[in-house]
PDB file of C-alpha atoms in Angstrom:
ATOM      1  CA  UNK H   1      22.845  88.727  59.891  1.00  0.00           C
ATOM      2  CA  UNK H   2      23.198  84.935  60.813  1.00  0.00           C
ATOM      3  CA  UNK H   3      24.691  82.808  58.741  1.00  0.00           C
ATOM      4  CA  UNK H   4      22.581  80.044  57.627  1.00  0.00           C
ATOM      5  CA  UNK H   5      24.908  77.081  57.954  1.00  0.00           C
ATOM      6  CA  UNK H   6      23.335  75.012  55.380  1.00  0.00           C
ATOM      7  CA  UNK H   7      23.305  77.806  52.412  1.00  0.00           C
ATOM      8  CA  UNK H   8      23.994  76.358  49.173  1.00  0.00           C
ATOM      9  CA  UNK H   9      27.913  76.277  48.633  1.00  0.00           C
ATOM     10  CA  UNK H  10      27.550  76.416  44.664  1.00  0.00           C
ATOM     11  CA  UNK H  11      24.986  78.538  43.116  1.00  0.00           C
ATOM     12  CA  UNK H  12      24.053  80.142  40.207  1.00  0.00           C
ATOM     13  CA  UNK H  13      22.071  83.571  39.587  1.00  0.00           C
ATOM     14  CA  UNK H  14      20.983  85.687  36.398  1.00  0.00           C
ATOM     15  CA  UNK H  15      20.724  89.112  36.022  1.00  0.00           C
ATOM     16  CA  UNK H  16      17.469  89.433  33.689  1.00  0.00           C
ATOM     17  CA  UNK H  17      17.334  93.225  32.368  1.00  0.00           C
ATOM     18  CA  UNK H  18      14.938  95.140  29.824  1.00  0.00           C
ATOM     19  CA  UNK H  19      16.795  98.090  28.554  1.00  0.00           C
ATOM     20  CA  UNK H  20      17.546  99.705  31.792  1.00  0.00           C
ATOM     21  CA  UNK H  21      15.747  97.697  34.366  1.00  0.00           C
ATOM     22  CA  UNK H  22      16.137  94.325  36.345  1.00  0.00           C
ATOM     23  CA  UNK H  23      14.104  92.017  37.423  1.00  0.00           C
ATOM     24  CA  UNK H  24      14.445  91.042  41.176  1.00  0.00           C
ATOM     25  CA  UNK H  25      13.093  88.740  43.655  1.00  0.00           C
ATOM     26  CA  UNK H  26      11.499  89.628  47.078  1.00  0.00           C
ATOM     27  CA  UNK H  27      12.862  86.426  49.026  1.00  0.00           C
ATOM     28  CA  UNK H  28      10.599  84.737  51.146  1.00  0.00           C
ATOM     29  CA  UNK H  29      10.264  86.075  55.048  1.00  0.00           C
ATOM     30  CA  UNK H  30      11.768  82.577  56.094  1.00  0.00           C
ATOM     31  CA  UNK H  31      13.879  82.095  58.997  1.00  0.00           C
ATOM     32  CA  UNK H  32      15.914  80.036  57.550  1.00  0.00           C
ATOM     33  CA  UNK H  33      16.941  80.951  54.460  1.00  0.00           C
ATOM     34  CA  UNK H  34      19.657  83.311  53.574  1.00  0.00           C
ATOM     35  CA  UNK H  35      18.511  86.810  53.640  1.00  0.00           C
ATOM     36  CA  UNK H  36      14.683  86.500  54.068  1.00  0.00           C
ATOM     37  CA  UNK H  37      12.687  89.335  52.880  1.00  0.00           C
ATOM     38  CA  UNK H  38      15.838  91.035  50.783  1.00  0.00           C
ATOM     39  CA  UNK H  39      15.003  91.661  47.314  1.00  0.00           C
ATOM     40  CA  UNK H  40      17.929  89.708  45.060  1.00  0.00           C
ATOM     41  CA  UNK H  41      18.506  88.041  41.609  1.00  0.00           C
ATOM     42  CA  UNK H  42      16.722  85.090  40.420  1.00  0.00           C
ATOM     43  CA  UNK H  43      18.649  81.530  40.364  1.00  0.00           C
ATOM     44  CA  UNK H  44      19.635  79.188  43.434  1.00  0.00           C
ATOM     45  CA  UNK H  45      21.761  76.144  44.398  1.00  0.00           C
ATOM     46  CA  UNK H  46      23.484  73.280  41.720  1.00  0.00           C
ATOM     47  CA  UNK H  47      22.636  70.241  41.913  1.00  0.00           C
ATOM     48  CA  UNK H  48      25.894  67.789  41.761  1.00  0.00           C
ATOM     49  CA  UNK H  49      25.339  66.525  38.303  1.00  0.00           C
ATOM     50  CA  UNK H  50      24.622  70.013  36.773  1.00  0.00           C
ATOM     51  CA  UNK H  51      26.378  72.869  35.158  1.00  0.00           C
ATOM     52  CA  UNK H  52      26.396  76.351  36.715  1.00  0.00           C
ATOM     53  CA  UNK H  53      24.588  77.444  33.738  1.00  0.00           C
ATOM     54  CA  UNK H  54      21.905  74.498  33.859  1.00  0.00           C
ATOM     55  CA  UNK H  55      21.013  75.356  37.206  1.00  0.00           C
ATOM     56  CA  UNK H  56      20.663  78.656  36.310  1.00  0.00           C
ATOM     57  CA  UNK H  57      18.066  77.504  33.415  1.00  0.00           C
ATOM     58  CA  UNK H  58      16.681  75.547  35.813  1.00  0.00           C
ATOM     59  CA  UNK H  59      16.343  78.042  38.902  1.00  0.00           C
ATOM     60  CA  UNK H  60      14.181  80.102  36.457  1.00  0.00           C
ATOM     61  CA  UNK H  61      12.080  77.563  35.255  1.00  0.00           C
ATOM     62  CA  UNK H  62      11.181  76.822  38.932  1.00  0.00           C
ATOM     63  CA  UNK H  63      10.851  79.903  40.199  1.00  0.00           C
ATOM     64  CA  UNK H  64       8.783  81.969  37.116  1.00  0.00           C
ATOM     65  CA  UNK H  65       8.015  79.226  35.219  1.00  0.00           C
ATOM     66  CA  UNK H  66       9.988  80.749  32.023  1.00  0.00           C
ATOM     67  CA  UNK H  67      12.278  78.606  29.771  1.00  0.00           C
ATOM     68  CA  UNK H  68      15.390  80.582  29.194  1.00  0.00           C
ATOM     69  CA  UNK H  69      16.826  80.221  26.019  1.00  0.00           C
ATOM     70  CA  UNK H  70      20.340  79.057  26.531  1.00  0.00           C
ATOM     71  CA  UNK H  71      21.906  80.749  23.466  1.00  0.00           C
ATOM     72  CA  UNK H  72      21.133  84.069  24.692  1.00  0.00           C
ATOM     73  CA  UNK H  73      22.167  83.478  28.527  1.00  0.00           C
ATOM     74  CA  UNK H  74      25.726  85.009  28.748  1.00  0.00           C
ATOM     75  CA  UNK H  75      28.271  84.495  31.787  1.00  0.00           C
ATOM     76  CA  UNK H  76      28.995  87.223  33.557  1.00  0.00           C
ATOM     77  CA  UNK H  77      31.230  86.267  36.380  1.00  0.00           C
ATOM     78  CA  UNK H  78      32.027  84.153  39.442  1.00  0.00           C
ATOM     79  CA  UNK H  79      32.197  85.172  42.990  1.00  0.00           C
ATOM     80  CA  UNK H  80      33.284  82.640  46.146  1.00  0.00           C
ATOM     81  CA  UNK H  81      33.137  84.228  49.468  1.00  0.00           C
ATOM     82  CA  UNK H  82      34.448  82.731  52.627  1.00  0.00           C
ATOM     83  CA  UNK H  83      32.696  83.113  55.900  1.00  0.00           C
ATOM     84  CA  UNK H  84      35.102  82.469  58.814  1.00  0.00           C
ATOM     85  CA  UNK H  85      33.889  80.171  61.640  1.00  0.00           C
ATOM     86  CA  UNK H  86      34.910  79.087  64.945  1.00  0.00           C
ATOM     87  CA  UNK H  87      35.344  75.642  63.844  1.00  0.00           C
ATOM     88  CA  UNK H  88      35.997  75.758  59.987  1.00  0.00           C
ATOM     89  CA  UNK H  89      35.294  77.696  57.214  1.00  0.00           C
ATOM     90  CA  UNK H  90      32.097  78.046  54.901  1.00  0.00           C
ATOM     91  CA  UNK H  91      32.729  78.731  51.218  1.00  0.00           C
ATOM     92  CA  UNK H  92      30.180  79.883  49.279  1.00  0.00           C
ATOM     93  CA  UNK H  93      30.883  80.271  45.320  1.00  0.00           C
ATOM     94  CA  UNK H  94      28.254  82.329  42.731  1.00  0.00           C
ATOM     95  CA  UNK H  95      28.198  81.812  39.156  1.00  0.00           C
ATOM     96  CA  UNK H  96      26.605  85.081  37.491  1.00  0.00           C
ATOM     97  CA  UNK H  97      24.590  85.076  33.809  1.00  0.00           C
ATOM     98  CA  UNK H  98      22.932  87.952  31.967  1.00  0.00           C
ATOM     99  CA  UNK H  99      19.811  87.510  30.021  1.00  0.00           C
ATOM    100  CA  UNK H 100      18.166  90.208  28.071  1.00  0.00           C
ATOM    101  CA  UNK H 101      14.582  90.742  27.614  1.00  0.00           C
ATOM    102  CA  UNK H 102      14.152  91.427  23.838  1.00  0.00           C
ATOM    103  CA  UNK H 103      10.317  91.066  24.322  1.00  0.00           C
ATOM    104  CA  UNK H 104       8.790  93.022  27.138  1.00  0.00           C
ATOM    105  CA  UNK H 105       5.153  91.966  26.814  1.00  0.00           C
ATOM    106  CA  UNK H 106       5.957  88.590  25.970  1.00  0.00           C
ATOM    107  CA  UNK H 107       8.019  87.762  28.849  1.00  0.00           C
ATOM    108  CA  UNK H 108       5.816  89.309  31.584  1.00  0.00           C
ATOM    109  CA  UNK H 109       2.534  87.428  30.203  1.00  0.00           C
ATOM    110  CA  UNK H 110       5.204  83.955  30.638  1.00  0.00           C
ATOM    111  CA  UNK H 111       6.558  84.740  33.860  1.00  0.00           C
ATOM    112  CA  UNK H 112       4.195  82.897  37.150  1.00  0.00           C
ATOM    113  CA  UNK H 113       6.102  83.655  40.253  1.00  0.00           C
ATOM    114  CA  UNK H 114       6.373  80.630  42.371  1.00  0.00           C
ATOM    115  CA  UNK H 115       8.990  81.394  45.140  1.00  0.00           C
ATOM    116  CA  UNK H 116       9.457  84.929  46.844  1.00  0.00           C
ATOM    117  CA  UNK H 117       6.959  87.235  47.406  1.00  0.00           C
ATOM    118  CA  UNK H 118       6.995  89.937  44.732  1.00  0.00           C
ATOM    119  CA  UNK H 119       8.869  90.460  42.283  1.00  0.00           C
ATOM    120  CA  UNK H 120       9.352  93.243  39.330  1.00  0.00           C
ATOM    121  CA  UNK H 121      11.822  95.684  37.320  1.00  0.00           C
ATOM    122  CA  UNK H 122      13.890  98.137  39.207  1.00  0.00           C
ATOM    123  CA  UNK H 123      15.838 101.070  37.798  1.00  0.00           C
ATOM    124  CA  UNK H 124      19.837 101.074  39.370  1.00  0.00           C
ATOM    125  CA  UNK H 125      18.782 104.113  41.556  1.00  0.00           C
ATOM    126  CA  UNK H 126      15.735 102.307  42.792  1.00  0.00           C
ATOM    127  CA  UNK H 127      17.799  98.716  43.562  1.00  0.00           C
ATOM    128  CA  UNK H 128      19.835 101.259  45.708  1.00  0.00           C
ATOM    129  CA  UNK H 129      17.109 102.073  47.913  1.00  0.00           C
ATOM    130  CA  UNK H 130      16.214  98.425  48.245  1.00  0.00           C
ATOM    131  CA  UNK H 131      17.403  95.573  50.819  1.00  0.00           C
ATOM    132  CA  UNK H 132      19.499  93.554  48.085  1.00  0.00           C
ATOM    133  CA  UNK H 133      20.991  90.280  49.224  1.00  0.00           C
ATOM    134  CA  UNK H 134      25.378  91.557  49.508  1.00  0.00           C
ATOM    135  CA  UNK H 135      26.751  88.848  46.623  1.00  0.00           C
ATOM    136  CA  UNK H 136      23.554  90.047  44.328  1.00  0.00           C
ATOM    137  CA  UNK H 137      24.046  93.619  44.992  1.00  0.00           C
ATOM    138  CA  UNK H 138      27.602  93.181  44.380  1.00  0.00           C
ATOM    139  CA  UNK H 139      26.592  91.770  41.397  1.00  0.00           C
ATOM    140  CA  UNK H 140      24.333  94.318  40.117  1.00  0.00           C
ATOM    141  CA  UNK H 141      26.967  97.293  40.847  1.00  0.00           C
ATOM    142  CA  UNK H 142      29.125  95.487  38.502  1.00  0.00           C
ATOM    143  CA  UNK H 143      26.606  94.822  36.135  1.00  0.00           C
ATOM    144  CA  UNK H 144      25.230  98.338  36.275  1.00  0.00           C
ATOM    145  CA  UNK H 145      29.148  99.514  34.973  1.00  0.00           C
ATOM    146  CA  UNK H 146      27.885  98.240  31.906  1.00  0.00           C
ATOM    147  CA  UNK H 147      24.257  99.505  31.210  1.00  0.00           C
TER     148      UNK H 147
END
């Protein structure tokens, strides 16, 4: 894998489940993004004058077009991982949210996906036969500890 130098350093993510099941992404077959064509969580960079948690309300507004209600968006966890370079270091730091699905129908008649590929709702033992992006993986085993 080659690191994209200009990945977003502060990001946010949310693990969207339905009982057993979460919703991933297909990422774009893109040179130059971070892991093209992985499957990973929904959410994406901060802008400077934004909370983790707005980007994350944000991130899914732009990329299904659904308006998460904030109440029921919990934090999960942070991650920063450092890549070391020749030069200097790149830091890259994840904010993790869960949001639960309490109405099936009505959230897949909302959701429009407008960045990725595909996208749909994957058992644990069918995420592990996917090509998950590390941090979301990572993510999703920990996540999984609770289902």
């Amino acid at each position: 894998m080659k690191l994209i130098q200009n990945n977003p350093k502060d990001a946010s993510a949310i693990i969207i489940f339905y009982k057993k099941k979460v919703l991933l992404q297909k990422r774009d077959k893109k040179n130059n993004i971070f892991y093209p064509n992985f499957w990973g969580l929904f959410g994406g960079a901060k802008n400077f004058n934004e909370t983790y948690k707005s980007a994350a309300i944000r991130e899914m507004m732009e990329e299904i077009g659904y308006q998460v209600n904030k109440k029921n968006l919990n934090y999960f966890f942070k991650l920063d991982i450092e890549f070391p370079l020749k030069k200097k270091s790149v830091s890259i730091k994840r904010y993790f949210y869960t949001y639960e699905v309490l109405n099936f129908k009505n959230f897949n008649e909302e959701i429009k996906l407008k960045e990725g590929s595909a996208y749909g709702f994957f058992s644990i033992p069918q995420i592990n036969k996917l090509k998950v992006t590390p941090y979301d993986k990572f993510a999703l085993d920990m996540f999984n500890d609770l289902l």
